[in-house]
Amino acid sequence: MTAARGRGRPRDPETDTAILSAALALFVERGVEGTSIEQVAKRAGVGKLTVYRRWSTKEDLIAQAIEQWVSAEVTPSAADVYALPPQDLVEHVLPAAAEMTASPDFRALVARIMGSAVSHPALMAVYWKHYILPRRELAAAMLRRAQQDGTVAADADLDVLIDMMAGAVTYRVLQPDPPDTAEMLRYLTAVYRQAGLYPPAEEG
């Protein structure tokens, strides 16, 4: 998703950032229907025409705001998976993943995106392309490595395993009383352990 280019002097990246941040915050607070270009401009501290020169519709603006937010998170590459044992990689990514998924902002964003999936499918498409798919590809690479190591069955359906892992986390995040960071770390560890990506807990 790219913003429309305007004529004249070069665009100010700080202005773009302010607009996108305002759009994301308003979307999380009020949803698509409750967000307007005028509100975004006011919160960003810019004129309405400044926003319209960059994005012709609020849907395009919100979609790029989501894209920027999810693309900012750094995740391991598939190459890292084959350079490190799955346990080491999981231990590396879990603390940051637990902190992010336990945050109220992440929970609210996911709820808004899912709630807009039918009425504004382009927003879900952006989230799916830039957030879900890269993480599915990483999980698939980790599971293939685990198959080679013998901790995941050779005939396991990896798509089903990934769906189960992602579905478990989404279900837990959207509960009325969601877990804090420490509880989410414990839960994610259990999910990865059940999937065969983390060793069983040692018996005391």
Short mmCIF file of C-alpha atoms in Angstrom, two decimals:
data_model
loop_
_atom_site.label_atom_id
_atom_site.label_comp_id
_atom_site.label_asym_id
_atom_site.label_seq_id
_atom_site.Cartn_x
_atom_site.Cartn_y
_atom_site.Cartn_z
CA MET A 1 0.00 0.00 0.00
CA THR A 2 1.56 3.28 -1.01
CA ALA A 3 0.44 6.82 -0.52
CA ALA A 4 -0.45 8.97 -3.47
CA ARG A 5 2.38 11.26 -4.55
CA GLY A 6 1.76 14.96 -4.54
CA ARG A 7 3.42 17.70 -6.52
CA GLY A 8 5.67 20.42 -5.22
CA ARG A 9 8.33 20.28 -2.55
CA PRO A 10 9.53 16.94 -1.17
CA ARG A 11 7.42 15.34 1.52
CA ASP A 12 8.51 15.64 5.13
CA PRO A 13 9.03 12.16 6.63
CA GLU A 14 8.22 13.50 10.10
CA THR A 15 4.85 14.72 8.84
CA ASP A 16 4.15 11.32 7.30
CA THR A 17 5.03 9.62 10.59
CA ALA A 18 2.80 11.95 12.58
CA ILE A 19 -0.14 11.35 10.25
CA LEU A 20 0.30 7.57 10.23
CA SER A 21 0.65 7.46 14.02
CA ALA A 22 -2.48 9.54 14.45
CA ALA A 23 -4.41 7.37 12.01
CA LEU A 24 -3.40 4.16 13.78
CA ALA A 25 -4.29 5.57 17.20
CA LEU A 26 -7.71 6.74 16.02
CA PHE A 27 -8.41 3.43 14.29
CA VAL A 28 -7.61 1.54 17.51
CA GLU A 29 -9.78 3.90 19.55
CA ARG A 30 -12.75 4.27 17.22
CA GLY A 31 -12.55 1.79 14.34
CA VAL A 32 -12.80 2.65 10.66
CA GLU A 33 -16.27 4.15 10.87
CA GLY A 34 -15.29 6.39 13.78
CA THR A 35 -12.15 7.73 12.10
CA SER A 36 -12.06 10.61 9.63
CA ILE A 37 -9.38 12.45 7.69
CA GLU A 38 -10.30 15.60 9.61
CA GLN A 39 -9.73 13.87 12.96
CA VAL A 40 -6.41 12.45 11.80
CA ALA A 41 -5.23 15.87 10.61
CA LYS A 42 -6.21 17.49 13.92
CA ARG A 43 -4.43 14.88 16.02
CA ALA A 44 -1.33 14.97 13.80
CA GLY A 45 -1.23 18.76 13.98
CA VAL A 46 -1.44 19.27 10.23
CA GLY A 47 -3.95 20.69 7.79
CA LYS A 48 -6.61 18.48 6.24
CA LEU A 49 -5.23 19.13 2.75
CA THR A 50 -1.81 17.89 3.90
CA VAL A 51 -3.37 14.51 4.58
CA TYR A 52 -5.41 14.44 1.37
CA ARG A 53 -2.29 15.19 -0.68
CA ARG A 54 -0.85 11.93 0.60
CA TRP A 55 -3.89 9.65 0.93
CA SER A 56 -7.12 9.99 -0.97
CA THR A 57 -9.22 7.92 1.45
CA LYS A 58 -9.13 7.10 5.15
CA GLU A 59 -9.09 3.40 4.29
CA ASP A 60 -5.83 3.80 2.34
CA LEU A 61 -4.37 5.84 5.19
CA ILE A 62 -5.34 3.33 7.88
CA ALA A 63 -4.06 0.44 5.76
CA GLN A 64 -0.64 2.06 5.43
CA ALA A 65 -0.61 2.90 9.13
CA ILE A 66 -1.18 -0.79 9.89
CA GLU A 67 1.47 -1.79 7.36
CA GLN A 68 4.04 0.53 8.94
CA TRP A 69 3.24 -0.68 12.44
CA VAL A 70 3.55 -4.39 11.73
CA SER A 71 6.57 -3.99 9.43
CA ALA A 72 8.51 -2.21 12.17
CA GLU A 73 8.80 -5.37 14.25
CA VAL A 74 12.02 -7.27 13.58
CA THR A 75 11.72 -11.05 13.40
CA PRO A 76 14.29 -13.78 12.71
CA SER A 77 14.78 -14.83 9.11
CA ALA A 78 14.34 -18.34 7.73
CA ALA A 79 18.14 -18.49 7.44
CA ASP A 80 18.40 -17.99 11.22
CA VAL A 81 16.23 -21.06 11.72
CA TYR A 82 18.77 -23.33 10.07
CA ALA A 83 21.69 -21.65 11.83
CA LEU A 84 20.27 -22.16 15.32
CA PRO A 85 18.52 -25.08 17.05
CA PRO A 86 14.76 -24.44 17.41
CA GLN A 87 15.09 -24.24 21.21
CA ASP A 88 17.69 -21.46 20.99
CA LEU A 89 15.61 -19.53 18.47
CA VAL A 90 12.45 -19.87 20.56
CA GLU A 91 14.25 -18.69 23.68
CA HIS A 92 15.49 -15.69 21.71
CA VAL A 93 12.11 -14.58 20.33
CA LEU A 94 9.69 -15.51 23.11
CA PRO A 95 10.34 -12.67 25.59
CA ALA A 96 9.75 -9.96 22.97
CA ALA A 97 6.77 -11.86 21.55
CA ALA A 98 5.22 -12.19 25.01
CA GLU A 99 5.69 -8.49 25.74
CA MET A 100 4.12 -7.46 22.43
CA THR A 101 1.15 -9.83 22.49
CA ALA A 102 0.35 -8.92 26.11
CA SER A 103 0.28 -5.19 25.38
CA PRO A 104 -3.13 -3.46 25.34
CA ASP A 105 -2.22 -1.69 22.08
CA PHE A 106 -1.58 -4.97 20.25
CA ARG A 107 -4.75 -6.54 21.66
CA ALA A 108 -6.82 -3.53 20.59
CA LEU A 109 -5.29 -3.42 17.12
CA VAL A 110 -5.95 -7.12 16.48
CA ALA A 111 -9.54 -6.76 17.70
CA ARG A 112 -10.13 -3.76 15.42
CA ILE A 113 -8.62 -5.47 12.38
CA MET A 114 -10.66 -8.63 12.92
CA GLY A 115 -13.78 -6.57 13.47
CA SER A 116 -13.18 -4.80 10.16
CA ALA A 117 -12.45 -7.95 8.17
CA VAL A 118 -15.89 -8.12 6.51
CA SER A 119 -16.64 -4.43 6.04
CA HIS A 120 -13.09 -3.39 5.11
CA PRO A 121 -11.27 -6.50 3.83
CA ALA A 122 -8.32 -4.46 2.52
CA LEU A 123 -7.22 -3.83 6.10
CA MET A 124 -7.14 -7.55 6.86
CA ALA A 125 -5.29 -8.12 3.57
CA VAL A 126 -2.54 -5.71 4.64
CA TYR A 127 -2.30 -7.28 8.10
CA TRP A 128 -2.23 -10.76 6.59
CA LYS A 129 0.48 -9.91 4.04
CA HIS A 130 2.81 -7.96 6.30
CA TYR A 131 2.25 -9.62 9.68
CA ILE A 132 0.64 -13.04 9.42
CA LEU A 133 2.37 -14.49 6.35
CA PRO A 134 5.97 -13.70 7.40
CA ARG A 135 5.32 -15.33 10.76
CA ARG A 136 3.72 -18.38 9.15
CA GLU A 137 6.77 -18.75 6.92
CA LEU A 138 9.06 -18.50 9.93
CA ALA A 139 7.01 -21.04 11.88
CA ALA A 140 7.04 -23.42 8.89
CA ALA A 141 10.82 -23.17 8.65
CA MET A 142 11.15 -23.85 12.38
CA LEU A 143 8.85 -26.86 12.15
CA ARG A 144 10.75 -28.28 9.16
CA ARG A 145 13.98 -27.93 11.13
CA ALA A 146 12.30 -29.66 14.07
CA GLN A 147 11.21 -32.48 11.74
CA GLN A 148 14.84 -32.94 10.75
CA ASP A 149 15.78 -33.04 14.45
CA GLY A 150 13.03 -35.56 15.18
CA THR A 151 11.04 -33.45 17.64
CA VAL A 152 8.13 -33.04 15.20
CA ALA A 153 6.69 -36.05 13.37
CA ALA A 154 7.87 -36.37 9.78
CA ASP A 155 4.28 -36.70 8.53
CA ALA A 156 2.90 -33.80 10.58
CA ASP A 157 0.67 -31.35 8.71
CA LEU A 158 2.61 -28.13 9.23
CA ASP A 159 -0.23 -25.85 8.10
CA VAL A 160 -2.51 -27.38 10.74
CA LEU A 161 0.17 -27.05 13.41
CA ILE A 162 0.71 -23.39 12.53
CA ASP A 163 -3.05 -22.73 12.58
CA MET A 164 -3.26 -24.33 16.01
CA MET A 165 -0.38 -22.22 17.35
CA ALA A 166 -1.66 -18.95 15.88
CA GLY A 167 -5.25 -19.69 16.89
CA ALA A 168 -4.24 -20.46 20.47
CA VAL A 169 -2.40 -17.16 20.83
CA THR A 170 -5.19 -15.12 19.22
CA TYR A 171 -7.79 -16.77 21.44
CA ARG A 172 -5.76 -16.00 24.55
CA VAL A 173 -5.06 -12.39 23.50
CA LEU A 174 -8.74 -11.61 22.89
CA GLN A 175 -10.03 -13.01 26.17
CA PRO A 176 -11.90 -10.53 28.42
CA ASP A 177 -9.15 -10.89 31.03
CA PRO A 178 -5.99 -11.27 28.90
CA PRO A 179 -2.69 -12.45 30.38
CA ASP A 180 0.09 -10.12 31.43
CA THR A 181 3.59 -10.44 29.99
CA ALA A 182 4.75 -13.08 32.47
CA GLU A 183 1.65 -15.24 31.93
CA MET A 184 1.87 -14.80 28.16
CA LEU A 185 5.51 -15.95 28.24
CA ARG A 186 4.47 -19.05 30.18
CA TYR A 187 1.63 -19.69 27.74
CA LEU A 188 3.74 -19.18 24.61
CA THR A 189 6.36 -21.53 26.01
CA ALA A 190 3.65 -24.16 26.52
CA VAL A 191 2.32 -23.63 22.97
CA TYR A 192 5.77 -24.05 21.43
CA ARG A 193 6.41 -27.07 23.62
CA GLN A 194 3.18 -28.75 22.50
CA ALA A 195 4.10 -28.08 18.87
CA GLY A 196 7.46 -29.80 19.33
CA LEU A 197 9.59 -26.65 19.07
CA TYR A 198 10.63 -26.53 22.72
CA PRO A 199 11.87 -29.35 24.95
CA PRO A 200 9.61 -30.81 27.66
CA ALA A 201 9.86 -29.28 31.10
CA GLU A 202 12.32 -31.05 33.33
CA GLU A 203 10.76 -33.01 36.15
CA GLY A 204 11.79 -31.84 39.58
#
